[in-house]
PDB file of C-alpha atoms in Angstrom:
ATOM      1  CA  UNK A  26      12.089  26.802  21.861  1.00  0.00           C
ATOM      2  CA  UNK A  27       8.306  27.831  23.053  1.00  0.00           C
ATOM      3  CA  UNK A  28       5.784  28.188  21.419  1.00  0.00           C
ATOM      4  CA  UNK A  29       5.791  31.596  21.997  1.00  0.00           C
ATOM      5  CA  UNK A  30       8.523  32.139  20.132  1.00  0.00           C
ATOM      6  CA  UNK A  31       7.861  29.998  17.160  1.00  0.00           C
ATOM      7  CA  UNK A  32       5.541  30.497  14.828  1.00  0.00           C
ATOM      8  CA  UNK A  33       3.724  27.412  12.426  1.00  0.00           C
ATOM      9  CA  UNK A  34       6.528  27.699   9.732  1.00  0.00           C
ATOM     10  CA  UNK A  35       9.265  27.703  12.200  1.00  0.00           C
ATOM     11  CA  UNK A  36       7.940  24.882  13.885  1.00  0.00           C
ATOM     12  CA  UNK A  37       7.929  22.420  11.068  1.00  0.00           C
ATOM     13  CA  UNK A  38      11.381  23.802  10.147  1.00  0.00           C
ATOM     14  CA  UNK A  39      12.390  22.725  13.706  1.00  0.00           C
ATOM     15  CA  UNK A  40      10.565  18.682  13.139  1.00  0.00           C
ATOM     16  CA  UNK A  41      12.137  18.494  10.297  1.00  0.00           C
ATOM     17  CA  UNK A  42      15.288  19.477  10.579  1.00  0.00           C
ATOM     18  CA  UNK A  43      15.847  16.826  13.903  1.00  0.00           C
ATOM     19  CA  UNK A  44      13.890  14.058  11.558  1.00  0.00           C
ATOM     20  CA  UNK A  45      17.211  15.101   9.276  1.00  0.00           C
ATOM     21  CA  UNK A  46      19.496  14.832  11.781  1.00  0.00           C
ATOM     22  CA  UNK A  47      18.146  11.177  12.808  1.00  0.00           C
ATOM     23  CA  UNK A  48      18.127   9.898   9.584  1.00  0.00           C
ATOM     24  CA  UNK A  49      22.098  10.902   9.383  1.00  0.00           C
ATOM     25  CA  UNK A  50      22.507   8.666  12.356  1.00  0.00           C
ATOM     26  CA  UNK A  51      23.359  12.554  13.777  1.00  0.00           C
ATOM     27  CA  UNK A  52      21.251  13.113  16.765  1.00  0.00           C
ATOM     28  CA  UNK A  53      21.793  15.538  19.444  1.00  0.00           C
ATOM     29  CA  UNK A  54      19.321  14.484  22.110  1.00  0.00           C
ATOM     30  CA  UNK A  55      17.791  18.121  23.072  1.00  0.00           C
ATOM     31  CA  UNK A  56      16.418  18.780  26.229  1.00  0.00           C
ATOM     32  CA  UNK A  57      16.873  15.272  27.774  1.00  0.00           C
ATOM     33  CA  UNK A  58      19.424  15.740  30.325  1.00  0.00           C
ATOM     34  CA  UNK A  59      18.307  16.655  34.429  1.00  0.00           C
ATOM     35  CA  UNK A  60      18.468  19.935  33.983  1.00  0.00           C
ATOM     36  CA  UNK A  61      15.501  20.386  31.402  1.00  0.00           C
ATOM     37  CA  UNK A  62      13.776  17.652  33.605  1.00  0.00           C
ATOM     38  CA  UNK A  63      13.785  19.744  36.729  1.00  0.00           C
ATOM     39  CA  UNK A  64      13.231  22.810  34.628  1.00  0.00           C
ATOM     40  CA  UNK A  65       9.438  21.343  33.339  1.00  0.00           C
ATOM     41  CA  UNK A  66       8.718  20.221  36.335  1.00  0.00           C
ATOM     42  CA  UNK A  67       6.432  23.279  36.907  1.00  0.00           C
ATOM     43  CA  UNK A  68       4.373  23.191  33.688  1.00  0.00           C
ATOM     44  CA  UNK A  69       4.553  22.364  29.917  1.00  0.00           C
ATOM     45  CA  UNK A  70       5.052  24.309  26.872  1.00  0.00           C
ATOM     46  CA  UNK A  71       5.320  21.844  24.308  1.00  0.00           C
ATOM     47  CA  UNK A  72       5.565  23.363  20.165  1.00  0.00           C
ATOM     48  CA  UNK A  73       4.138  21.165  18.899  1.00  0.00           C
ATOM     49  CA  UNK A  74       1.095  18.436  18.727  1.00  0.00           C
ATOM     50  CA  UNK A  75       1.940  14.941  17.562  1.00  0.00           C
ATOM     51  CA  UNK A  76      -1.217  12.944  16.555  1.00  0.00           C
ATOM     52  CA  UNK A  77       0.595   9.970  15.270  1.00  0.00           C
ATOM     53  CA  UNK A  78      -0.521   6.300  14.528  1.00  0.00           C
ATOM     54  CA  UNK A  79       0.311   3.468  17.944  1.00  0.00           C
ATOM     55  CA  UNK A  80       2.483   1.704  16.154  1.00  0.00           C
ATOM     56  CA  UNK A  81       5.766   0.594  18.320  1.00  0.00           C
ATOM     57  CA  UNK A  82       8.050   2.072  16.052  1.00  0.00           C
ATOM     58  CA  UNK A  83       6.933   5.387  15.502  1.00  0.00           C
ATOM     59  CA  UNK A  84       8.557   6.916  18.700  1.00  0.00           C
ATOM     60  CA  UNK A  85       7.622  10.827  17.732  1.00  0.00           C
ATOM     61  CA  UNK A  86      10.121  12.068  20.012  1.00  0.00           C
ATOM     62  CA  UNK A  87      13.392   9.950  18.764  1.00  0.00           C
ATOM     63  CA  UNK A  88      12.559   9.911  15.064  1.00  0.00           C
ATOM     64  CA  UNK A  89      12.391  14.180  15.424  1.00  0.00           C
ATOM     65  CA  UNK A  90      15.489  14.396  17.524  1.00  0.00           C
ATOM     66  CA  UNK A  91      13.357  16.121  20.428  1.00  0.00           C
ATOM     67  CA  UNK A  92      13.220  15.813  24.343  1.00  0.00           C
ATOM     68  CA  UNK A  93      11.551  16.448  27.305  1.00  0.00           C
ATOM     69  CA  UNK A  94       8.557  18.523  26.774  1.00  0.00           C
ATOM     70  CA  UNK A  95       9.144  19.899  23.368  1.00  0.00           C
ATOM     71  CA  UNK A  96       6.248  17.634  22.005  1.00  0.00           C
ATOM     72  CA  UNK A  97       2.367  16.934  23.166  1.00  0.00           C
ATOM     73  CA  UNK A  98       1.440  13.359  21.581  1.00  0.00           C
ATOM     74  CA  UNK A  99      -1.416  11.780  20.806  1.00  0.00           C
ATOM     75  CA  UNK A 100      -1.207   8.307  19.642  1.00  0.00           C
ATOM     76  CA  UNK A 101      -3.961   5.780  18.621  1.00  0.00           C
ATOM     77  CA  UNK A 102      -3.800   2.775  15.963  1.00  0.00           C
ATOM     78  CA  UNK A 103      -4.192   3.402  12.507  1.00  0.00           C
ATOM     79  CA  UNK A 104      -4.031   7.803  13.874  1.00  0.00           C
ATOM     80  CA  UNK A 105      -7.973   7.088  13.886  1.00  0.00           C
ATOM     81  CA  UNK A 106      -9.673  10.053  15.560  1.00  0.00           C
ATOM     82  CA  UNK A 107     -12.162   9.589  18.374  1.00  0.00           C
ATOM     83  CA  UNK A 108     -13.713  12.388  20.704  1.00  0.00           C
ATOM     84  CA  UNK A 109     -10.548  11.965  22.637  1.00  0.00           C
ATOM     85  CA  UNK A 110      -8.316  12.206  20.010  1.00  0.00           C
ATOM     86  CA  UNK A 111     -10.358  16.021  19.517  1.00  0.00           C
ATOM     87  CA  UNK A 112     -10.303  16.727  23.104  1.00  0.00           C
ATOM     88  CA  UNK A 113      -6.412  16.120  23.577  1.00  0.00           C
ATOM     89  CA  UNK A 114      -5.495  17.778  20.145  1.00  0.00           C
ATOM     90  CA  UNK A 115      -7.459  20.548  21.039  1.00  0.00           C
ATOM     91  CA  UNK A 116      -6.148  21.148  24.690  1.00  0.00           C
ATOM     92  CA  UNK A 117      -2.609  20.928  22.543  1.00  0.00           C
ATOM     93  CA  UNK A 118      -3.934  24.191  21.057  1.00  0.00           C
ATOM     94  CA  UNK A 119      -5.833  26.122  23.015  1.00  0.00           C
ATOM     95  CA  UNK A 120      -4.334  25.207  26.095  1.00  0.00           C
ATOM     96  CA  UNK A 121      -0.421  24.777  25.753  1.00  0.00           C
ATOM     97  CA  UNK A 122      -0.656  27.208  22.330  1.00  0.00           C
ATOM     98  CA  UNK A 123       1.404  24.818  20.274  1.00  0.00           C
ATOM     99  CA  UNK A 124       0.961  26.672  16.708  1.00  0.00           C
ATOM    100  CA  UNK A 125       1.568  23.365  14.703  1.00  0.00           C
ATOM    101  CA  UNK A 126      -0.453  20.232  14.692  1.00  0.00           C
ATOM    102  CA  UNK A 127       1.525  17.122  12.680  1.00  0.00           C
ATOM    103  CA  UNK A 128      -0.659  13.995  11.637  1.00  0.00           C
ATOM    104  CA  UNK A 129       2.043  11.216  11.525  1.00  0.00           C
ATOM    105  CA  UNK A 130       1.243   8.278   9.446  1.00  0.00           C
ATOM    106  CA  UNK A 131       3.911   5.569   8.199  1.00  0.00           C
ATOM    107  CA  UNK A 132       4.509   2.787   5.546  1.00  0.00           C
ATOM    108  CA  UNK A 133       3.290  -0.832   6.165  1.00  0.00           C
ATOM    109  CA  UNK A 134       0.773   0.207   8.371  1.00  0.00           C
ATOM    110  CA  UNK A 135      -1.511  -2.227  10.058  1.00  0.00           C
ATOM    111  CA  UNK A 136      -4.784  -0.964  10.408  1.00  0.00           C
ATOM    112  CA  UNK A 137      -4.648   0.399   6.753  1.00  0.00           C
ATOM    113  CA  UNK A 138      -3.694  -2.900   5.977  1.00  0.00           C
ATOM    114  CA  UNK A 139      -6.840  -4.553   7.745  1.00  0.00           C
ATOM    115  CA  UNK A 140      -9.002  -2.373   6.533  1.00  0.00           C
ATOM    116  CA  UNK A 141      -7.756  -3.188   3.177  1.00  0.00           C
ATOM    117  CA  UNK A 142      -8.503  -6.657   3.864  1.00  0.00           C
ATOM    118  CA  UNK A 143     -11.802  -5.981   4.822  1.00  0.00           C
ATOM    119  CA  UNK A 144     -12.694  -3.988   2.141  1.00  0.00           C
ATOM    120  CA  UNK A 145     -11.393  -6.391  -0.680  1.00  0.00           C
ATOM    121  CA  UNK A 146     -11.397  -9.664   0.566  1.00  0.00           C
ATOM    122  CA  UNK A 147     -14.258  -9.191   3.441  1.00  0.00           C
ATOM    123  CA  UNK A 148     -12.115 -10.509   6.016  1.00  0.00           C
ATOM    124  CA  UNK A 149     -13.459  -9.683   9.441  1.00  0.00           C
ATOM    125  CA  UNK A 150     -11.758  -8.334  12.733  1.00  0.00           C
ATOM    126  CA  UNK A 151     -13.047  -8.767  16.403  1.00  0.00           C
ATOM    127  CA  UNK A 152     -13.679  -6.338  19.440  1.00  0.00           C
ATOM    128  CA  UNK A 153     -12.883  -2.753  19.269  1.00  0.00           C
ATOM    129  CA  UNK A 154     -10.129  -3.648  16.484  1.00  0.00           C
ATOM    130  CA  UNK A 155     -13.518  -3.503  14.359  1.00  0.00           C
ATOM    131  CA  UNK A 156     -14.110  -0.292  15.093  1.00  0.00           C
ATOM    132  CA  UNK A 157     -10.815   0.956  14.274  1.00  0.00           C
ATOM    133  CA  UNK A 158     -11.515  -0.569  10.805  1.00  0.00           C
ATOM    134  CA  UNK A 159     -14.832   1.302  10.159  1.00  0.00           C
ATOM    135  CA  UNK A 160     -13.182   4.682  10.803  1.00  0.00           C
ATOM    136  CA  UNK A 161      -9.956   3.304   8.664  1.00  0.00           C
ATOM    137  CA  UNK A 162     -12.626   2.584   5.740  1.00  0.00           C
ATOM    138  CA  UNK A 163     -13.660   5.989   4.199  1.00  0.00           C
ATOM    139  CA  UNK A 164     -10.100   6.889   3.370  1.00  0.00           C
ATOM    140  CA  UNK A 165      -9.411   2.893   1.627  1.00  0.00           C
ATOM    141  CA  UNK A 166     -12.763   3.937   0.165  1.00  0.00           C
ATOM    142  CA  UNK A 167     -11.425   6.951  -1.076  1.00  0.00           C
ATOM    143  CA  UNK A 168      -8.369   5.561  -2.303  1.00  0.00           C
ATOM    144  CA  UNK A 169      -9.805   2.485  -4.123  1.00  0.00           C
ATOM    145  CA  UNK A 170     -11.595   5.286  -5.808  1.00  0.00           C
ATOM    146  CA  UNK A 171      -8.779   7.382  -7.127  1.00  0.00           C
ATOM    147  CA  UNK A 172      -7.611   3.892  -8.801  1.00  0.00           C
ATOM    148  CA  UNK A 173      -4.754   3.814  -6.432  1.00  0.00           C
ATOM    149  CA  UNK A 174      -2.815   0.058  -5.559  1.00  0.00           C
ATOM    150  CA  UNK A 175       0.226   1.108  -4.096  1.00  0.00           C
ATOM    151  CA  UNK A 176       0.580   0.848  -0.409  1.00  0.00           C
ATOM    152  CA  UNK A 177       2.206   4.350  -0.575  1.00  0.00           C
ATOM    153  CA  UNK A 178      -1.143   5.595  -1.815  1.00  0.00           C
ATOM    154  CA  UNK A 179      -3.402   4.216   0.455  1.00  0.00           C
ATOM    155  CA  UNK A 180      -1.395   5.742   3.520  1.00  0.00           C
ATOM    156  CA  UNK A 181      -1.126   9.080   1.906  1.00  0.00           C
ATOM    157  CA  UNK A 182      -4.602   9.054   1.574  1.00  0.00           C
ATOM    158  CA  UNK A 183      -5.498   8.063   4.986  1.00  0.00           C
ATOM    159  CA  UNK A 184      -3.189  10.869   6.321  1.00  0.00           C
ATOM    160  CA  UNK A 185      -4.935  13.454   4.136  1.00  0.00           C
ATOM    161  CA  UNK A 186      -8.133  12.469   5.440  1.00  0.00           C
ATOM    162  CA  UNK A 187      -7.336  12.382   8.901  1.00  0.00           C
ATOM    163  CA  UNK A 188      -5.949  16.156   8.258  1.00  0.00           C
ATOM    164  CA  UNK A 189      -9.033  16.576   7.147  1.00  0.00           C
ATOM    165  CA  UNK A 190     -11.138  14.832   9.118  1.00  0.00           C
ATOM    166  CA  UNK A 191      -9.669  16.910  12.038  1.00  0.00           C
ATOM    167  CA  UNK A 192     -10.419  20.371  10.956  1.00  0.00           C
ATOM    168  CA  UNK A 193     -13.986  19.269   9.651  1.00  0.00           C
ATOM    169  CA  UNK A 194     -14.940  18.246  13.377  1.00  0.00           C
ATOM    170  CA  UNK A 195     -13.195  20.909  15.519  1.00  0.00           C
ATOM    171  CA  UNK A 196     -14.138  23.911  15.012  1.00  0.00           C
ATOM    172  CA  UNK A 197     -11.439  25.198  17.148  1.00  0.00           C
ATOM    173  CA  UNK A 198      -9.229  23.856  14.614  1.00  0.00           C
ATOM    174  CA  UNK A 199     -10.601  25.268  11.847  1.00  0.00           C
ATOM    175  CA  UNK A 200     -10.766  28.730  12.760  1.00  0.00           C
ATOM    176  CA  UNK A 201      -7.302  28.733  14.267  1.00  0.00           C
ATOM    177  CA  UNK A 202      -5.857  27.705  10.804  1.00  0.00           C
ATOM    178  CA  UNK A 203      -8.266  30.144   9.257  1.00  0.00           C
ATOM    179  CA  UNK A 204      -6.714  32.953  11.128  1.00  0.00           C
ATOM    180  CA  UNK A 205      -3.167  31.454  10.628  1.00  0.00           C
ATOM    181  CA  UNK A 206      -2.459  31.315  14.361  1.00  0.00           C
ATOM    182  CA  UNK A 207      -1.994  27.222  13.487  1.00  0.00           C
ATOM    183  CA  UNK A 208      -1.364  24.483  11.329  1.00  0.00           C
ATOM    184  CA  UNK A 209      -2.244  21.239  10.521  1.00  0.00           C
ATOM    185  CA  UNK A 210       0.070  19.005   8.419  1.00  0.00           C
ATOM    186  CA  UNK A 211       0.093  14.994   7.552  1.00  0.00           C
ATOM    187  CA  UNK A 212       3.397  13.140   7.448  1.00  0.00           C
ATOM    188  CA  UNK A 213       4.385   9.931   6.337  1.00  0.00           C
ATOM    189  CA  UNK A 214       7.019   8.274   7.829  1.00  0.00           C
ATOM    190  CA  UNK A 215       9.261   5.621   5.935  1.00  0.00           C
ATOM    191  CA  UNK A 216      10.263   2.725   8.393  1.00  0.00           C
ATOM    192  CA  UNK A 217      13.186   1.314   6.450  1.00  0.00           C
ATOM    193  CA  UNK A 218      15.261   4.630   6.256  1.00  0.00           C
ATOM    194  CA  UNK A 219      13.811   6.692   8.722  1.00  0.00           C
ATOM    195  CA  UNK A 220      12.481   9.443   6.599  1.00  0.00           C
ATOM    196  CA  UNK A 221       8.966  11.873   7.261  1.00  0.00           C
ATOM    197  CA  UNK A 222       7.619  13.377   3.970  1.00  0.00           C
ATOM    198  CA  UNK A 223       5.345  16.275   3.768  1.00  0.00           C
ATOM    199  CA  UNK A 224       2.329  15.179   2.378  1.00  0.00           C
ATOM    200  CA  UNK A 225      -0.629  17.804   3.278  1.00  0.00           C
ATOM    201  CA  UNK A 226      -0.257  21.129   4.525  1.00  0.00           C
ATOM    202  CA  UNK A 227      -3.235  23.516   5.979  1.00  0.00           C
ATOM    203  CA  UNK A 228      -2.147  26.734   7.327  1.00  0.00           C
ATOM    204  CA  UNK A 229       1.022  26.898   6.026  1.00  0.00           C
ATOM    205  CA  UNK A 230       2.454  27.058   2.333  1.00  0.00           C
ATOM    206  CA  UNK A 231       3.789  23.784   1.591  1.00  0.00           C
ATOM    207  CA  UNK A 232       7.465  23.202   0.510  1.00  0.00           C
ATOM    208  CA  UNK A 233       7.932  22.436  -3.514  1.00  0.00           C
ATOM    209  CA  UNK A 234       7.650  19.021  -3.817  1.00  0.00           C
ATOM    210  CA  UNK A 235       5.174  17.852  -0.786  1.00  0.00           C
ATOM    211  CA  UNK A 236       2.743  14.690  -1.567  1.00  0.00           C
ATOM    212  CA  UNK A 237      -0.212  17.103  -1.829  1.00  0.00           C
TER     213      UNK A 237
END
């Protein structure tokens, strides 16, 4: 499928359904044979953006059941956002006209971790990993405010802010999920059983029973 022929709800329907099929242990392996190789060759038309966080085992494309072209990622630790991180997402958009933008956070993650660390014990972090940690802070901030101590709650948190973080910043964004022409949802991913949870929807009506 193109995104020309799928529209924001579809989309999602499509991520989620292959994240089903890997959890079963069911994959079909779409679009990964020579024949979709040669046939992208020309250009991409991805249907999706996946701003996800760097961690090594949050391969977008396996844990959705995808292939070759089907999704434009974005990776960085911690899914911190950086002018880059805009630029790229935004080029998803406008450029390749993928209707759905996924923010993939996971369990046990590292920076959140560190950042926790930093925040309640004052441990300190070197290099650009410090800088990572600043932009990790406001949502541990957040989170510590709410009362929240689960680890759960800190990375739903972070994922909500980086959805929103990402439509307060591009306004190309914004006014694409305004108009309904895209989405922008946060995931969290459960590394033990291989599970993606809904946990913020803009742009779309989220299922009964999403995070919030």
């Amino acid at each position: 499928m193109t995104a020309d022929r799928m529209n924001v709800q579809e989309t999602l329907a499509t991520l989620l359904a292959g994240n089903e099929r890997f959890v079963a242990g069911a994959p079909v392996h779409p679009n990964q044979d020579a024949a979709r190789r040669a046939e992208i060759a020309p250009a991409q038309t991805p249907f999706a953006v996946l701003f996800g966080c760097a961690d090594s085992r949050l391969a977008a494309e396996i844990i959705f059941d995808r292939g070759l072209g089907d999704l434009f990622v974005v990776r960085t630790a911690g899914h911190v956002v950086g002018t880059e991180v805009l630029g790229s997402i935004e080029y998803g958009v406008s450029v390749l006209g993928c209707p759905l933008v996924v923010v993939l956070g996971h369990d046990a993650c590292g920076a959140v971790a560190a950042t926790r660390a930093a925040v309640e014990e004052g441990a300190t972090a070197g290099g650009f990993v410090r800088d990572v940690i600043e932009r990790v802070t406001p949502s541990v901030l957040a989170a510590r405010a709410a009362g929240y101590s689960e680890d759960g709650d800190f990375i739903a948190e972070h994922i909500r802010h980086t959805v929103d973080l990402l439509l307060d910043r591009s306004r190309l964004l914004a006014e694409r999920v305004e108009t309904g022409e895209v989405a922008v949802v946060g995931l969290s991913y459960r590394l033990a059983d291989g599970t993606a949870q809904l946990i913020t929807a803009r742009g779309l009506e989220a299922p009964a029973g999403a995070a919030g």
